[in-house]
Coordinates of C-alpha atoms in Angstrom, one line a residue:
M17 CA 0.0 0.0 0.0
K18 CA 2.8 2.4 1.0
K19 CA 4.7 1.5 -2.1
A20 CA 1.7 2.3 -4.3
L21 CA 1.2 5.6 -2.5
F22 CA 4.8 6.7 -3.0
T23 CA 4.6 5.7 -6.7
L24 CA 1.5 7.8 -7.1
L25 CA 3.0 10.8 -5.4
A26 CA 6.2 10.6 -7.5
A27 CA 4.1 10.5 -10.7
I28 CA 2.2 13.6 -9.6
M29 CA 5.5 15.5 -8.9
I30 CA 6.9 14.6 -12.3
V31 CA 3.7 15.8 -14.1
A32 CA 3.8 19.1 -12.1
G33 CA 7.4 19.6 -12.8
C34 CA 6.9 19.2 -16.6
T35 CA 3.9 21.6 -16.5
I36 CA 6.0 24.3 -14.7
K37 CA 8.9 23.8 -17.2
A38 CA 6.5 24.1 -20.1
E39 CA 5.0 27.4 -18.7
K40 CA 8.5 28.9 -18.4
Q41 CA 9.4 27.9 -22.0
N42 CA 6.2 29.5 -23.3
A43 CA 6.9 32.8 -21.4
V44 CA 10.3 33.1 -23.1
G45 CA 8.8 32.4 -26.5
Q46 CA 6.2 35.2 -26.0
G47 CA 8.5 37.8 -24.5
S48 CA 11.9 39.4 -25.4
A49 CA 14.2 37.2 -23.3
D50 CA 15.5 35.3 -26.4
P51 CA 17.2 37.9 -28.7
T52 CA 18.3 35.1 -31.1
T53 CA 14.7 34.3 -31.9
L54 CA 13.5 37.9 -32.0
N55 CA 16.3 39.0 -34.4
T56 CA 15.0 36.6 -37.1
Q57 CA 11.5 38.1 -37.1
S58 CA 10.1 41.0 -39.1
T59 CA 7.3 43.5 -38.6
T60 CA 4.9 44.6 -41.3
T61 CA 3.3 48.0 -40.6
N62 CA 0.9 50.1 -42.6
V63 CA 2.0 53.6 -41.8
T64 CA -1.6 54.8 -41.6
D65 CA -1.9 52.6 -38.5
S66 CA 1.5 53.2 -37.1
K67 CA 0.4 55.2 -34.1
S68 CA -1.5 52.3 -32.8
Q69 CA 1.6 50.2 -32.6
P70 CA 2.9 49.3 -29.1
S71 CA 5.7 51.5 -27.8
N72 CA 7.1 49.4 -25.0
L73 CA 10.7 48.4 -25.5
N74 CA 10.2 44.7 -25.3
S75 CA 8.3 44.8 -28.6
Q76 CA 11.0 46.9 -30.3
T77 CA 13.9 44.5 -30.6
K78 CA 13.1 42.9 -33.9
S79 CA 15.7 43.4 -36.6
M80 CA 13.6 44.4 -39.6
D81 CA 10.5 46.6 -40.2
T82 CA 8.4 46.6 -43.3
F83 CA 6.1 49.4 -44.4
K84 CA 3.6 49.5 -47.2
T85 CA 3.7 52.2 -49.9
K86 CA 0.7 53.9 -51.5
S87 CA 0.6 51.1 -54.2
G88 CA 0.9 48.4 -51.6
K89 CA 4.5 47.6 -52.3
E90 CA 6.8 46.8 -49.4
V91 CA 9.8 48.9 -48.1
T92 CA 11.9 47.0 -45.6
F93 CA 14.5 48.6 -43.3
H94 CA 17.4 46.5 -42.1
P95 CA 19.3 48.2 -39.2
I96 CA 23.0 47.4 -39.5
K97 CA 24.7 49.6 -36.9
H98 CA 25.2 53.2 -35.8
A99 CA 24.2 55.2 -38.9
S100 CA 24.3 52.3 -41.4
M101 CA 21.1 50.7 -42.7
A102 CA 19.9 48.8 -45.8
I103 CA 16.5 49.5 -47.4
S104 CA 14.9 47.0 -49.8
Y105 CA 12.1 48.0 -52.1
D106 CA 10.6 46.3 -55.2
G107 CA 13.7 44.3 -56.0
R108 CA 16.0 47.3 -55.5
E109 CA 18.6 47.6 -52.7
I110 CA 19.6 50.9 -51.0
Q111 CA 22.5 51.3 -48.6
V112 CA 22.9 54.3 -46.3
D113 CA 26.3 55.3 -44.8
P114 CA 27.9 51.9 -45.1
V115 CA 31.1 51.4 -43.2
I116 CA 33.1 48.3 -42.5
K117 CA 35.2 49.2 -39.5
G118 CA 34.2 52.9 -38.9
A119 CA 31.6 51.7 -36.4
Q120 CA 31.4 48.5 -34.5
P121 CA 30.8 45.6 -35.1
V122 CA 32.8 45.1 -38.3
T123 CA 30.5 44.5 -41.2
D124 CA 31.2 42.3 -44.2
Y125 CA 29.3 43.9 -47.0
T126 CA 30.2 41.1 -49.4
K127 CA 27.4 39.2 -47.7
W128 CA 24.9 41.9 -48.6
P129 CA 23.2 42.2 -52.0
K130 CA 24.9 44.7 -54.4
A131 CA 23.3 48.1 -54.0
D132 CA 21.3 49.9 -56.6
Y133 CA 21.7 53.2 -54.7
I134 CA 24.2 54.2 -52.0
F135 CA 23.6 57.3 -49.9
I136 CA 26.4 59.0 -48.0
T137 CA 25.4 61.9 -45.7
H138 CA 29.0 63.2 -45.2
E139 CA 32.7 62.3 -45.1
H140 CA 33.3 61.3 -41.5
F141 CA 34.9 57.8 -41.0
D142 CA 31.7 56.4 -39.4
H143 CA 29.7 57.4 -42.5
L144 CA 32.0 57.1 -45.5
D145 CA 34.1 54.1 -46.2
K146 CA 35.6 53.6 -49.7
D147 CA 36.0 49.8 -49.2
A148 CA 32.4 49.4 -48.1
V149 CA 31.2 51.3 -51.2
A150 CA 33.4 49.1 -53.4
Q151 CA 32.0 45.9 -51.8
L152 CA 28.5 47.1 -52.4
S153 CA 28.9 48.5 -55.9
K154 CA 28.1 47.1 -59.3
A155 CA 28.3 48.7 -62.7
S156 CA 24.9 50.4 -62.4
T157 CA 25.2 51.5 -58.7
V158 CA 24.3 55.2 -58.2
I159 CA 26.1 56.9 -55.3
V160 CA 24.4 60.0 -53.9
T161 CA 26.4 62.2 -51.6
N162 CA 27.6 65.6 -50.4
P163 CA 30.5 67.3 -52.3
N164 CA 33.3 66.3 -50.0
S165 CA 32.4 62.7 -50.1
A166 CA 32.2 62.7 -53.8
E167 CA 35.7 64.2 -54.0
I168 CA 37.1 61.5 -51.7
L169 CA 35.4 58.7 -53.7
G170 CA 36.2 60.2 -57.0
K171 CA 32.6 59.7 -58.1
G172 CA 29.0 60.1 -57.2
K173 CA 26.0 62.3 -57.8
V174 CA 26.6 65.4 -55.8
M175 CA 23.7 66.9 -53.8
K176 CA 23.8 70.1 -51.7
N177 CA 21.3 71.3 -49.2
G178 CA 18.1 72.1 -51.1
D179 CA 18.8 70.0 -54.1
E180 CA 16.3 67.5 -55.6
L181 CA 17.1 64.4 -57.6
R182 CA 14.8 61.8 -59.3
L183 CA 16.4 58.4 -59.2
A184 CA 13.5 56.5 -60.7
D185 CA 9.8 57.1 -61.6
D186 CA 8.9 56.1 -58.0
I187 CA 12.0 57.3 -56.1
M188 CA 12.6 61.0 -55.4
V189 CA 15.4 62.4 -53.2
Y190 CA 15.7 65.7 -51.4
A191 CA 18.9 66.9 -49.7
V192 CA 18.2 68.8 -46.5
P193 CA 20.5 70.6 -44.0
A194 CA 22.3 68.8 -41.2
Y195 CA 24.6 70.7 -38.9
N196 CA 25.6 71.6 -35.3
T197 CA 24.3 74.6 -33.5
T198 CA 25.8 74.2 -30.0
E199 CA 28.8 76.4 -29.3
G200 CA 31.9 74.3 -29.1
H201 CA 30.4 71.7 -31.4
L202 CA 30.1 73.7 -34.6
Q203 CA 33.3 72.3 -36.0
F204 CA 31.9 68.8 -36.1
H205 CA 29.3 69.4 -38.7
P206 CA 29.5 72.9 -40.2
K207 CA 26.3 74.4 -41.7
G208 CA 26.0 73.8 -45.4
R209 CA 28.6 71.0 -45.7
D210 CA 26.6 67.8 -44.9
N211 CA 23.3 66.4 -45.9
G212 CA 20.2 64.8 -44.5
F213 CA 18.1 63.0 -47.0
I214 CA 14.3 62.7 -47.6
L215 CA 13.6 59.7 -49.7
E216 CA 10.1 59.5 -51.2
I217 CA 9.6 55.9 -52.3
D218 CA 6.2 55.4 -54.1
G219 CA 4.7 57.9 -51.8
L220 CA 6.4 56.7 -48.6
R221 CA 8.3 59.6 -47.1
I222 CA 11.5 58.7 -45.2
Y223 CA 13.6 61.3 -43.4
I224 CA 17.3 60.3 -42.7
A225 CA 18.5 63.2 -40.7
G226 CA 22.3 62.6 -40.8
D227 CA 24.5 64.1 -38.2
T228 CA 22.6 67.1 -36.9
E229 CA 21.1 68.9 -34.0
D230 CA 17.5 70.2 -33.8
I231 CA 17.9 72.8 -36.5
P232 CA 15.2 75.3 -37.4
E233 CA 15.0 73.9 -41.0
M234 CA 13.3 70.8 -39.5
A235 CA 10.1 72.9 -39.2
D236 CA 9.9 72.9 -43.0
I237 CA 9.9 69.1 -43.1
S238 CA 6.4 67.6 -43.2
N239 CA 4.4 64.5 -44.0
I240 CA 7.1 62.1 -42.9
D241 CA 6.1 58.5 -42.4
V242 CA 9.4 57.2 -41.1
A243 CA 12.2 59.2 -39.5
F244 CA 15.7 58.3 -38.4
M245 CA 17.2 60.9 -36.0
P246 CA 20.6 60.9 -34.2
C247 CA 21.0 61.2 -30.5
N248 CA 24.6 61.4 -29.2
Q249 CA 26.3 64.4 -27.8
P250 CA 28.6 66.1 -28.5
Y251 CA 28.2 65.2 -32.1
T252 CA 24.5 65.3 -32.6
M253 CA 21.5 65.7 -30.3
T254 CA 20.7 65.2 -26.6
P255 CA 17.4 63.5 -25.7
A256 CA 15.8 66.9 -25.1
Q257 CA 16.9 68.1 -28.6
L258 CA 15.6 64.8 -30.0
R259 CA 12.2 65.7 -28.5
R260 CA 12.2 69.2 -30.1
A261 CA 13.2 67.7 -33.4
A262 CA 10.4 65.1 -33.2
D263 CA 7.9 67.9 -32.4
M264 CA 9.0 69.8 -35.5
V265 CA 9.0 66.9 -37.9
S266 CA 6.2 64.9 -36.3
P267 CA 6.9 61.6 -38.1
K268 CA 4.5 58.7 -37.7
V269 CA 7.4 56.4 -36.8
L270 CA 10.7 57.5 -35.3
Y271 CA 13.9 55.5 -35.0
P272 CA 16.6 57.1 -32.8
Y273 CA 19.8 56.2 -34.5
H274 CA 23.5 57.0 -34.2
F275 CA 22.9 57.0 -30.5
G276 CA 26.1 55.4 -29.2
Q277 CA 26.0 55.3 -25.4
T278 CA 22.9 57.4 -24.9
P279 CA 20.7 55.5 -22.5
V280 CA 17.7 54.1 -24.4
D281 CA 15.2 54.8 -21.7
E282 CA 16.2 58.5 -21.8
M283 CA 15.4 58.7 -25.5
V284 CA 12.1 56.9 -25.1
R285 CA 11.1 59.1 -22.1
A286 CA 12.0 62.2 -24.1
I287 CA 9.5 61.3 -26.9
D288 CA 6.8 60.2 -24.5
G289 CA 3.4 61.9 -24.9
T290 CA 4.0 62.9 -28.6
G291 CA 1.9 60.1 -30.1
I292 CA 4.9 59.1 -32.2
D293 CA 5.6 55.4 -32.6
V294 CA 9.2 55.2 -31.2
R295 CA 11.2 52.1 -32.2
I296 CA 14.6 51.1 -30.9
R297 CA 16.8 49.1 -33.1
D298 CA 20.6 48.2 -33.3
F299 CA 21.8 51.7 -34.1
Q300 CA 24.4 52.2 -31.4

C-alpha cells in the first residue's frame, strides 16, 4: 500500500514539474528574453496605422521593419549599426552610410546584395568608407552624396542642401541641411557641408536626418512617415533636442539612430506623450 502511494506521489510530482517547465518555456517564447529568436523576425506595418503600434521596449527588438507604400509595395528597413542601414524596395537595394570598421561591429558587405543606390550623408569615417562602397557597388550603382564625399570617392551624384534628384519614376530624393548649432560643437558638422536626405519611395516619405542637431529647418519638413534621427552628444542631439526635433517633424514612426552610449530609456522618455511610434533598433 505504502509503495503504491509513493509511486502515485512521484508521478504527480513529475507531471507538475513538466507543467512548470513548459510554462517557463512559453513565457520566453512570448517575450523578449531570447534575442536570437527575435532577431529573425520582421514586422509589417501600414504607416496609416503606425500610431496604434505598441511602444514598450520589449516589442521593439526585432531586426527588420516593413512598411507599405501607397501602391501596396513593401519597403523593408534593415538596421546594420550606428548610422548604417539597408533598405529593400521592389527588387531594389539601397544602402545608407555603409562602413566596415568605422563603427562596430565590423561589417562584411560582401554578404549583402549589391546596392542599386548608396547614400552618404557626409565624409566622417563612421559614414564614409571607400572599401564598403566598393564591396556594395556594381556597374549600375548610383552613389548620392555631399560634395566632400564625392571628391574623396572620385565619383557620385553630388547633392547640396536644397537639391532635388529623381532616381526613378517612383524614387525621389531631397537633400536637407544637417549641422551643429551648439557652441563648441560647430566644427563637427558645419552648416552647409553635410546632408540629411528625404527619400520619397512610391509615396512613402522617409527622413534620414544625418548628423545634426534640432535645427530650425526641420520645421519645414512635413508628411514624414518614417524618420531616423541621431542622439549622441557632443556630435548630434541630446534626448531633449531629439524631442524638439520630433515635435517639429512629427513623423508617424521614429527610430533614434547613431545613438552610441545614450541611454535608451532617456530617449524613449523624451518622446513620451507625442503620439509618435518610437522604435529602438541596433543603431548604437
